[in-house]
Short mmCIF file of C-alpha atoms in Angstrom, two decimals:
data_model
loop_
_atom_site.label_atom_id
_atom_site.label_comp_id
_atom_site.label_asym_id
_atom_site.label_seq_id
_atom_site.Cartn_x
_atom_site.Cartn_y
_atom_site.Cartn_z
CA UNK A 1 22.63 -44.26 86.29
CA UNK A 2 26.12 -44.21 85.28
CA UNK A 3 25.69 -44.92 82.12
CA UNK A 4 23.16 -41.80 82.20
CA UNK A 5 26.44 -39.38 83.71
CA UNK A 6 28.82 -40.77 81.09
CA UNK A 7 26.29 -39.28 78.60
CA UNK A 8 26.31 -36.04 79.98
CA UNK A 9 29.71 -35.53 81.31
CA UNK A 10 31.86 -37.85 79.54
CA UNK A 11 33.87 -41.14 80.49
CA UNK A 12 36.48 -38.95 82.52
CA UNK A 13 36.69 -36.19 84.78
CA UNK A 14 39.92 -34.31 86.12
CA UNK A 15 40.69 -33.10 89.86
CA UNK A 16 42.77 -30.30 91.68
CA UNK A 17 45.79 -33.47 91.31
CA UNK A 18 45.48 -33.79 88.12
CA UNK A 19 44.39 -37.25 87.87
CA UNK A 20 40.98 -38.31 85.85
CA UNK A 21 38.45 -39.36 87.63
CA UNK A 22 36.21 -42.28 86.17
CA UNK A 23 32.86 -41.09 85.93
CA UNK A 24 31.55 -44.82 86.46
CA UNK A 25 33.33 -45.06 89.81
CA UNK A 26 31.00 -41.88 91.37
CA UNK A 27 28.74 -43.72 93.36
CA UNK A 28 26.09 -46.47 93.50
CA UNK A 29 24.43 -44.10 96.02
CA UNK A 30 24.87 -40.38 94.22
CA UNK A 31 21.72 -39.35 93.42
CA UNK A 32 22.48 -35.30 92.96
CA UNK A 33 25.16 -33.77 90.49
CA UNK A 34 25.71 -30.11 90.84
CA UNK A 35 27.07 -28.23 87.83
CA UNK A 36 29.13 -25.65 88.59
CA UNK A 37 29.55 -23.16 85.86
CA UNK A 38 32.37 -20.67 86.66
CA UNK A 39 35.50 -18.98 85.28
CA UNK A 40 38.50 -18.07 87.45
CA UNK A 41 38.82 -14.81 86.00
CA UNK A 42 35.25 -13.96 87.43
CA UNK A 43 35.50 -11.85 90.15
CA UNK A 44 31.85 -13.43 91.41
CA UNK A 45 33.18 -16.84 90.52
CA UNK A 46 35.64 -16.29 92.91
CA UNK A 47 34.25 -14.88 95.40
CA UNK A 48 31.19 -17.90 95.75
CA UNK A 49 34.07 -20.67 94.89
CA UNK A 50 34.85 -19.85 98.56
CA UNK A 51 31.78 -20.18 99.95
CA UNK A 52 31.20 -23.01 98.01
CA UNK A 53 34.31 -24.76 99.37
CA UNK A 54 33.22 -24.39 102.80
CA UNK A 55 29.25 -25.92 102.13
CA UNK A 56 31.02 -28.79 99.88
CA UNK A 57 33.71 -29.38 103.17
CA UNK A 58 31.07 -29.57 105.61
CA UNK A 59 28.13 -31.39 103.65
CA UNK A 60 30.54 -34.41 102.94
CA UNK A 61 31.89 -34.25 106.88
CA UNK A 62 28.71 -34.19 108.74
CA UNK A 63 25.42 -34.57 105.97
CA UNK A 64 23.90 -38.33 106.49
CA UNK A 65 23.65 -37.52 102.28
CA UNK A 66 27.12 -37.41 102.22
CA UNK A 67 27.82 -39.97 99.37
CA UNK A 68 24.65 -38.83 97.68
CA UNK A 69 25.57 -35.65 96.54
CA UNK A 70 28.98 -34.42 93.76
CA UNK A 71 29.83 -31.21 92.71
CA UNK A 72 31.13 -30.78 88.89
CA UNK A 73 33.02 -27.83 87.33
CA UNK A 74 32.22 -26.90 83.95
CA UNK A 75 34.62 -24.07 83.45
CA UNK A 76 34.44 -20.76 80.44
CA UNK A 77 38.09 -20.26 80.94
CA UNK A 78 39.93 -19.76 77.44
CA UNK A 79 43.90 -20.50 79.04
CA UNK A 80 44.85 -23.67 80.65
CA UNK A 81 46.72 -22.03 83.20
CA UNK A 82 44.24 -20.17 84.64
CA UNK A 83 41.56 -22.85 84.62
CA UNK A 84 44.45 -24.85 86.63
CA UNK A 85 44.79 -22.92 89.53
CA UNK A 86 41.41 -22.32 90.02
CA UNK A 87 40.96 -25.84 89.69
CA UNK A 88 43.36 -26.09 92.78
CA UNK A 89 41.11 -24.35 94.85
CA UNK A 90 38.48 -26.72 94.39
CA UNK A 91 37.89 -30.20 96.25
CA UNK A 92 35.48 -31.78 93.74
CA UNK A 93 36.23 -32.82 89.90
CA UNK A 94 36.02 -30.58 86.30
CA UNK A 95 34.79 -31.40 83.12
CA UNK A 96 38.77 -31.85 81.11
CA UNK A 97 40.06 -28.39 79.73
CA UNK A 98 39.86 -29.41 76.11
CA UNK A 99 36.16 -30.82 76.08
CA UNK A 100 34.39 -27.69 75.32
CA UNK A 101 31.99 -29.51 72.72
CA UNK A 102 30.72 -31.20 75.82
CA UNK A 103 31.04 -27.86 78.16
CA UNK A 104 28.92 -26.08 75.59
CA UNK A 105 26.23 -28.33 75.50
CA UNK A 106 25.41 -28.64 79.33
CA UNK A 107 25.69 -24.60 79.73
CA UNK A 108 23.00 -24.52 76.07
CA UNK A 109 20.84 -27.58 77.80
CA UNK A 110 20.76 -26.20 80.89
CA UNK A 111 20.24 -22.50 79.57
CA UNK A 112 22.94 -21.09 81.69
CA UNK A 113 22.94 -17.21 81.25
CA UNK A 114 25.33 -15.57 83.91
CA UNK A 115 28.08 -17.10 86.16
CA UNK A 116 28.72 -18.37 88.96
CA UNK A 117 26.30 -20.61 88.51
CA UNK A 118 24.83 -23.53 90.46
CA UNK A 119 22.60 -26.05 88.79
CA UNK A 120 21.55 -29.37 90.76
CA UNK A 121 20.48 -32.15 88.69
CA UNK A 122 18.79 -35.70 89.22
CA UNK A 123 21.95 -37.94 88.58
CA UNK A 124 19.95 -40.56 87.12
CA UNK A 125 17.96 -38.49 84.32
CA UNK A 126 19.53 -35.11 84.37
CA UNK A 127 16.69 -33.26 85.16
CA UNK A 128 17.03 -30.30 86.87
CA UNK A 129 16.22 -30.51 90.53
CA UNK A 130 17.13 -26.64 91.70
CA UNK A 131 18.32 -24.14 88.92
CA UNK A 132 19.51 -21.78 91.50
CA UNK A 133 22.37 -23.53 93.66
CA UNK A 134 23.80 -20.40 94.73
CA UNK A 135 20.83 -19.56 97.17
CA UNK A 136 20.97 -22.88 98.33
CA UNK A 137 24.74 -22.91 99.46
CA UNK A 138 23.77 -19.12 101.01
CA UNK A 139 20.65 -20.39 102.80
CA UNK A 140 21.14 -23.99 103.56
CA UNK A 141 24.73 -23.95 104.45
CA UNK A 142 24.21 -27.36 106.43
CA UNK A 143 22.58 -28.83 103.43
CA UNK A 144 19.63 -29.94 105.73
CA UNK A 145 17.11 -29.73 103.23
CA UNK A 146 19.20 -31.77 100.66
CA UNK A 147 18.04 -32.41 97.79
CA UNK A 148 16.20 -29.35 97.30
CA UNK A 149 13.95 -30.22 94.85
CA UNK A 150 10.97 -27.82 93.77
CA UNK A 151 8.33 -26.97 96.21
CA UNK A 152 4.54 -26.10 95.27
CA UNK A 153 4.15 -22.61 94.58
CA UNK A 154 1.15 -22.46 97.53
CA UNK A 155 3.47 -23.71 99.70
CA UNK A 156 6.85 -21.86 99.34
CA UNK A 157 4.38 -18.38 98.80
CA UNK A 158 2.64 -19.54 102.05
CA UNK A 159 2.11 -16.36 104.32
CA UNK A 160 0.83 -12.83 104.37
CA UNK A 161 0.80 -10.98 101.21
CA UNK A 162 0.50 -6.79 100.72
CA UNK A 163 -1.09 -4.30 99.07
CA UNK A 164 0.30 -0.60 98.51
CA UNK A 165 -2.27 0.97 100.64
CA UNK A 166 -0.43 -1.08 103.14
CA UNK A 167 -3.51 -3.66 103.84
CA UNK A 168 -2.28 -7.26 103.88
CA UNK A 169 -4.02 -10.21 102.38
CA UNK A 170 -3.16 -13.80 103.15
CA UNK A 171 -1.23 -15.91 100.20
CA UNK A 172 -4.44 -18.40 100.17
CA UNK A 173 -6.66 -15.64 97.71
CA UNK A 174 -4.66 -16.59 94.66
CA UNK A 175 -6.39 -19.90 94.65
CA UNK A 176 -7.96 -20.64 91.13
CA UNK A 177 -6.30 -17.18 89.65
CA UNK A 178 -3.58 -17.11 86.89
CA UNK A 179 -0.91 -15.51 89.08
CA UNK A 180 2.44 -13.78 87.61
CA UNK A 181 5.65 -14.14 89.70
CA UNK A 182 7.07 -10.70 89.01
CA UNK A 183 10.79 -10.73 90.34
CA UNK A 184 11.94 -6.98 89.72
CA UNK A 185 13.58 -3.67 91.59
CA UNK A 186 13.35 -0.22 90.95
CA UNK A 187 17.37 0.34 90.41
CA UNK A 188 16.68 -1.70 87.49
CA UNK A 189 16.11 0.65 84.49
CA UNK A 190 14.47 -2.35 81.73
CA UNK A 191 12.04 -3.33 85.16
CA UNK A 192 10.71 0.19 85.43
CA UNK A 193 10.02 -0.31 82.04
CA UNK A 194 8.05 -3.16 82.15
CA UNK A 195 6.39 -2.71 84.86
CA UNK A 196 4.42 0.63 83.36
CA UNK A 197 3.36 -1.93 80.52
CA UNK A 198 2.49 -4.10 82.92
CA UNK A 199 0.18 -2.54 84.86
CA UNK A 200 -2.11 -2.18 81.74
CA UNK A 201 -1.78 -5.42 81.13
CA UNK A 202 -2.86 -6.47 84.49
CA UNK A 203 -5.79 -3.98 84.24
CA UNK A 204 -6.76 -5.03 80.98
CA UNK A 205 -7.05 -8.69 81.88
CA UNK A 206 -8.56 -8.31 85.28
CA UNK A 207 -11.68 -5.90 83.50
CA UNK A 208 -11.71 -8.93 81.12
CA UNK A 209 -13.47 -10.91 84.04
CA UNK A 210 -9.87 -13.23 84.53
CA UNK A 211 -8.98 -13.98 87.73
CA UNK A 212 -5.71 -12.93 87.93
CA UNK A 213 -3.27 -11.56 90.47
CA UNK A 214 0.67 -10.59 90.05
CA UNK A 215 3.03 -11.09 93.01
CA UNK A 216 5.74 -9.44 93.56
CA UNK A 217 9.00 -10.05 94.58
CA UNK A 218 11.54 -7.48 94.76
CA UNK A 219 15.29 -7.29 94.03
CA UNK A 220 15.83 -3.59 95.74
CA UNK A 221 18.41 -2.60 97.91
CA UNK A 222 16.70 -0.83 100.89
CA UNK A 223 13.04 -1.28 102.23
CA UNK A 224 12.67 2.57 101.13
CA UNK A 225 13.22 1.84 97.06
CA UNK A 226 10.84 -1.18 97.79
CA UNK A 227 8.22 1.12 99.22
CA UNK A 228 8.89 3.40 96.90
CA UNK A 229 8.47 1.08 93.78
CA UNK A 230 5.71 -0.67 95.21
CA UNK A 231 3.34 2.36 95.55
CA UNK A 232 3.30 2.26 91.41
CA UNK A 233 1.80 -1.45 91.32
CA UNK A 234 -1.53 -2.56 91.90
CA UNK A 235 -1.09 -5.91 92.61
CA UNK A 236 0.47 -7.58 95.43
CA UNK A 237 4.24 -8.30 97.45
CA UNK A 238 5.77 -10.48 99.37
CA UNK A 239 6.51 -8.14 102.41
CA UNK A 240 10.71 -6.85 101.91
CA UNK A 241 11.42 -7.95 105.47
CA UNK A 242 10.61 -11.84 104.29
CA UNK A 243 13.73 -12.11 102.67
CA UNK A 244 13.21 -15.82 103.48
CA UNK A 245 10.49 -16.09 101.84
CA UNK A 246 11.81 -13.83 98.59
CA UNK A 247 14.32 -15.96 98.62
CA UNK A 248 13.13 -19.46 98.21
CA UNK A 249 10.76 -17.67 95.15
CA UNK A 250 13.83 -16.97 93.75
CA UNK A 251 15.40 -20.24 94.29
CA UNK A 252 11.97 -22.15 93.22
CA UNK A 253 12.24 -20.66 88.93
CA UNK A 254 16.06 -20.21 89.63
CA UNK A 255 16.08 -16.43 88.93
CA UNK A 256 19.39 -15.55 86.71
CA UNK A 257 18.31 -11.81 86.38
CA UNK A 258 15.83 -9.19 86.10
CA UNK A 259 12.64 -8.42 85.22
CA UNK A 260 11.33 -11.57 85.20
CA UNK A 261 7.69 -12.65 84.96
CA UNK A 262 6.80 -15.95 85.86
CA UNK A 263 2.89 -17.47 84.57
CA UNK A 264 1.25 -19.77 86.89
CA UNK A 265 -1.75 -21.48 85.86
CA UNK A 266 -4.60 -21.49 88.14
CA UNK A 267 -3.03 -24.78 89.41
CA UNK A 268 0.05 -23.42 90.12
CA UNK A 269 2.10 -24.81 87.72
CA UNK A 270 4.23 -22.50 85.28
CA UNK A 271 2.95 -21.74 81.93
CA UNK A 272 5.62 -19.20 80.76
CA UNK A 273 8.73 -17.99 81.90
CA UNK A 274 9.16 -15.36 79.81
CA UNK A 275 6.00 -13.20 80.37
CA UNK A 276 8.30 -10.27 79.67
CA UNK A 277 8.00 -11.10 76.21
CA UNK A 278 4.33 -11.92 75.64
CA UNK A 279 3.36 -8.56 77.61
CA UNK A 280 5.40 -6.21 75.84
CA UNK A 281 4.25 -8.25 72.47
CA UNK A 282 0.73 -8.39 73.02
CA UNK A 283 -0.10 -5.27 74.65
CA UNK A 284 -4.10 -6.01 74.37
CA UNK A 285 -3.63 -9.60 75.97
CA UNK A 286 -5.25 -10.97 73.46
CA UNK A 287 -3.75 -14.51 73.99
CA UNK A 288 -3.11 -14.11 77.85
CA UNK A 289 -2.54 -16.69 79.49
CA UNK A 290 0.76 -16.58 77.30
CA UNK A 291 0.82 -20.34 76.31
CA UNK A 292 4.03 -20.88 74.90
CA UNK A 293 3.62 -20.65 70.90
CA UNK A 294 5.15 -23.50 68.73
CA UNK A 295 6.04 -20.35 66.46
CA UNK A 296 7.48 -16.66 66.98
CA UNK A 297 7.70 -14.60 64.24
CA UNK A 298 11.11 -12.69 65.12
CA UNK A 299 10.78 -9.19 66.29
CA UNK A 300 12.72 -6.50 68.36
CA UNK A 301 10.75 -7.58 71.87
CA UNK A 302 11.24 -11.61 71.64
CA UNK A 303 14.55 -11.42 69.96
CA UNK A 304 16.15 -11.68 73.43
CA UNK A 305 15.06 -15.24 73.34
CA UNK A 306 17.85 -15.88 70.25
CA UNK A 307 20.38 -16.02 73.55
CA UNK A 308 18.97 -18.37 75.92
CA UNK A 309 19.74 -21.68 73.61
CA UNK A 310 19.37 -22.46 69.96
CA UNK A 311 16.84 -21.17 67.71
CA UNK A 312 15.75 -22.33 63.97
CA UNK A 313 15.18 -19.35 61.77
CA UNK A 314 13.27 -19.37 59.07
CA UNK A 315 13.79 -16.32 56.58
CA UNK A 316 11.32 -15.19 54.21
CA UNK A 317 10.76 -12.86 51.50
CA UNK A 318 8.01 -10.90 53.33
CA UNK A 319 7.46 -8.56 50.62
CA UNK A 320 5.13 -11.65 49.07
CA UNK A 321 2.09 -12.03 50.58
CA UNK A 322 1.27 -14.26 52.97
CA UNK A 323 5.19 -15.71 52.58
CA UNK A 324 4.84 -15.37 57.15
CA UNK A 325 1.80 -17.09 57.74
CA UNK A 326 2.42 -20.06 55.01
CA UNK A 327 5.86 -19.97 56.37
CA UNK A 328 4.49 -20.46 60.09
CA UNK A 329 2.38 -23.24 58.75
CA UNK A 330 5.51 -24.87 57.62
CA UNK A 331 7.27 -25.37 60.31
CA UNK A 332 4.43 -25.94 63.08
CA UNK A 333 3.84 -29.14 63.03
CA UNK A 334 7.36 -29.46 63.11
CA UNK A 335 7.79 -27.91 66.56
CA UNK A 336 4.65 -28.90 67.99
CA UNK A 337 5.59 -32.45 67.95
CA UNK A 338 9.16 -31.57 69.51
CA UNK A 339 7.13 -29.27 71.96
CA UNK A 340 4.95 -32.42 72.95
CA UNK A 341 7.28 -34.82 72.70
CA UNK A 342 9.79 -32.80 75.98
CA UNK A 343 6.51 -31.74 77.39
CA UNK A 344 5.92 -35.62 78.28
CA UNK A 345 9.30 -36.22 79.56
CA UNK A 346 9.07 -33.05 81.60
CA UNK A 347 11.68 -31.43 79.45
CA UNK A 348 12.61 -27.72 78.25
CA UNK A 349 12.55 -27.80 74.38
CA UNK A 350 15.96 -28.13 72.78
CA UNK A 351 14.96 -25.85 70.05
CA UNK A 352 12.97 -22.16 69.50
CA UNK A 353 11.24 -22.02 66.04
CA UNK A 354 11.30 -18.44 64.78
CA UNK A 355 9.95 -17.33 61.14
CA UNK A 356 11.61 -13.68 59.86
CA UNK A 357 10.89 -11.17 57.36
CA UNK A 358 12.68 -8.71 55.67
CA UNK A 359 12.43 -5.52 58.39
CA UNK A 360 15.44 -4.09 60.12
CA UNK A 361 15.34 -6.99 63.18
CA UNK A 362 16.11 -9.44 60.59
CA UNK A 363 18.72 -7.61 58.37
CA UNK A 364 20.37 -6.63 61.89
CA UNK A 365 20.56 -10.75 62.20
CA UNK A 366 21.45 -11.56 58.99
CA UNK A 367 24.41 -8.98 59.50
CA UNK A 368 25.63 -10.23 63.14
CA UNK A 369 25.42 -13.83 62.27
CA UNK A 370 27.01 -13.05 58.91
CA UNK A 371 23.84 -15.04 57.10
CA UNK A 372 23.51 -14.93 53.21
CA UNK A 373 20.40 -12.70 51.55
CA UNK A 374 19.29 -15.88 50.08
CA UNK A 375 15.18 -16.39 50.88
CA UNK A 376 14.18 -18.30 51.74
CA UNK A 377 16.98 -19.73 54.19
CA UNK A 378 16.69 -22.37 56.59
CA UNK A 379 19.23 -21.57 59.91
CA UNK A 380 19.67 -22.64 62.90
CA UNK A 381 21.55 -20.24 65.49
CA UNK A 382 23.43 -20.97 68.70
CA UNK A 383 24.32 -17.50 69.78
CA UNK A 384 25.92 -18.69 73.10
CA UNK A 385 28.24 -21.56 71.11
CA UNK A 386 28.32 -18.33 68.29
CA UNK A 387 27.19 -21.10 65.82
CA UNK A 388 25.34 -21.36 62.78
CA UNK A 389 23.95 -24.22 60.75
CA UNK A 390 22.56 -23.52 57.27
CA UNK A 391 20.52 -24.86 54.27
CA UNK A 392 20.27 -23.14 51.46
CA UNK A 393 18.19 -24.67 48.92
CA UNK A 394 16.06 -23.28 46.77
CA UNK A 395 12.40 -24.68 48.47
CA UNK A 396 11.70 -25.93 51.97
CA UNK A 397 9.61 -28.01 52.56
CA UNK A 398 8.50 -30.23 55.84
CA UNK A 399 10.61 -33.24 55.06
CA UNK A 400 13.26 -30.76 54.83
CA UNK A 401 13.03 -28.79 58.08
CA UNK A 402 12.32 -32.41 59.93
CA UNK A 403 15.88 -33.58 58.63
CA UNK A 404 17.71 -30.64 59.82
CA UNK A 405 16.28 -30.76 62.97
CA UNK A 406 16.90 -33.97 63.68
CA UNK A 407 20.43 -34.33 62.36
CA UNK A 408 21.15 -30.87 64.86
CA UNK A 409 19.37 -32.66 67.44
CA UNK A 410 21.59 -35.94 66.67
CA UNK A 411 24.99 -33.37 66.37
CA UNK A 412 25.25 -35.09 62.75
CA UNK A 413 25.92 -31.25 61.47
CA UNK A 414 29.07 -29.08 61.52
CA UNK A 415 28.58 -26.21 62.45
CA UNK A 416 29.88 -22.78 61.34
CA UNK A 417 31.04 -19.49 63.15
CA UNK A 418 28.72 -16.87 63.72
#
């Protein structure tokens, strides 16, 4: 196990004193590492530092899991000073100031897209245990349900479910129906939004003879809004006075914002977390259930996906025919054995495989990430690290795209600025 944590976090860690920590000398017993992302000019950060002070100082008083659990800062903060006093404040070690090669990676492998954030994580494998630590430290503040780990969607949903005309319907009828986890609020402009398209969609695919059902789980302020935004769906809620029960939804696909659409197969296990994309890019649901695709051709609906980790782009001269599809075809194989290769270890893909034309989405790209007209052009993009990795060559060709993959994969190439 400790030679697993010296992978991920290094060979030394730093605390409030000063002193390094050695990563080897954790624990026999630790079996939980939280990663706590956070930057002390975050007014949030902050805010949940205190309240995570006060779990941390009572978990390692009274828990029996005392010695199984550490808490790990990985900090954002650009000035030493800063990240020093908050460091103060704190009662568990930090990643070192200066490693931000290593900083980068966890918040990119771990997709982290807002802070504070909380991420608990099997010491011995790194897998993530909870995504959403922050609910945890609000609604476990005795840590009795240490570790956390994930919960069957039947069983956290458990209870009575309702419909707008204010009939209620026990949890137990989505069994054997594709069900959509629809965490969203009517304050939230992009929700409203999606959830006109989405009541097509859901029509469309229920008078296709699928058995499906949408649940959802709201994010608004006052019972009226709920009410309110709830008479415009026809599917079903989890009532707003079970904030319990909203709660441990969230806490379940560790929600980092909304709208978010969750796709459950009829076993309950996810298919797609970003069913915002497929339903606003395949209005006629042609390929519901949204399986994830090895291959996205880029466009102005899934280009949101360039920010949650890093993405090979393949550009194109589109104005040949057939350059997309034979493009696709390229790279496939490519990403289907990467895709199958995580799926086995139970692992989020390290990379997105995208193919572009020439349209405005992609000469927007080119622009921002400051990309040469060549085509075709072989990239990779880490928008979060804002870095880019190119190949220019004149064809590309399988044995090409492997090697660049894998040498990113390995960190064998440098990287430039975006």
């Amino acid at each position: 196990m400790s030679e697993f944590l010296v992978n991920l976090l290094g060979e030394r860690l730093v605390n409030s004193e000063k002193a390094e920590v050695d990563v080897h000398a954790l624990g026999s017993k630790l079996s939980l590492v939280g990663l706590y992302f956070g930057c002390s000019l975050n007014g949030p950060c902050k805010q949940f530092n205190a309240s995570l002070c006060e779990f941390y100082s009572k978990f390692k008083k009274s828990s029996e899991h005392k010695d199984k659990l550490e808490i790990v800062f990985v900090s954002s903060d650009q000035d030493q000073k800063h990240w020093q006093d908050f460091l103060q404040e704190m009662q568990w070690p930090a990643l070192p100031f200066k490693d931000k090669h290593r900083k980068m990676k966890l918040w990119n492998k771990y997709k982290v897209t807002s802070i504070p954030s909380l991420v608990f994580v099997d010491a011995a494998t790194g897998k993530v245990v909870c995504r959403n630590g922050l609910l945890v430290v609000r609604d476990d503040p005795k840590g009795l349900e240490f570790p956390w780990g994930p919960k069957p969607f039947a069983e956290v949903v458990a209870g009575p479910l309702l419909r707008n005309s204010g009939q209620t319907t026990d949890s137990s009828s989505l069994e054997g129906s594709y069900v959509g986890v629809y965490f969203s609020a009517h304050w939230c402009p992009p929700c409203r939004s999606l959830t006109r398209v989405l009541v097509e969609s859901y029509r469309t695919v229920k008078e296709s003879g699928q058995k499906f059902e949408i649940v959802f789980v709201s994010a608004d302020r006052s019972e009226e809004s709920f009410k309110q935004y709830f008479s415009e769906m026809p599917w079903v809620a989890v009532p707003y006075s079970d904030e319990g029960r909203r709660s441990r939804l969230n806490r379940l696909y560790g929600i980092q914002g909304i709208p978010t659409l969750i796709l459950l197969d009829t076993e309950g296990h996810m298919i797609t977390r970003q069913g915002r994309v497929e339903v606003l890019n395949d209005p006629e649901c042609r390929l519901f259930p949204w399986h994830p695709r090895p291959v996205l051709e880029l466009s102005e609906s899934n280009a949101v996906q360039l920010n949650e980790g890093p993405c090979l782009v393949l550009f194109v001269d589109a104005e040949e025919e057939g350059e997309l599809e034979a493009a696709k075809g390229l790279i496939q194989p490519i990403s289907e054995k990467l895709m199958a290769k995580h799926k086995a270890k139970e692992e989020e893909m390290p990379l997105l495989f995208f193919v572009a034309g020439e349209d405005d989405m992609s000469d927007s790209l080119r622009d921002y990430t400051n990309l040469p007209e060549a085509a075709p052009l072989l990239t990779i993009l880490d928008m979060s690290a804002r870095a880019k990795y190119v190949r220019d060559v004149e064809e590309i060709t399988p044995a090409i795209v492997e090697e660049f993959v894998s040498d990113f994969l390995a960190e064998k190439l440098k990287p430039e600025p975006i």
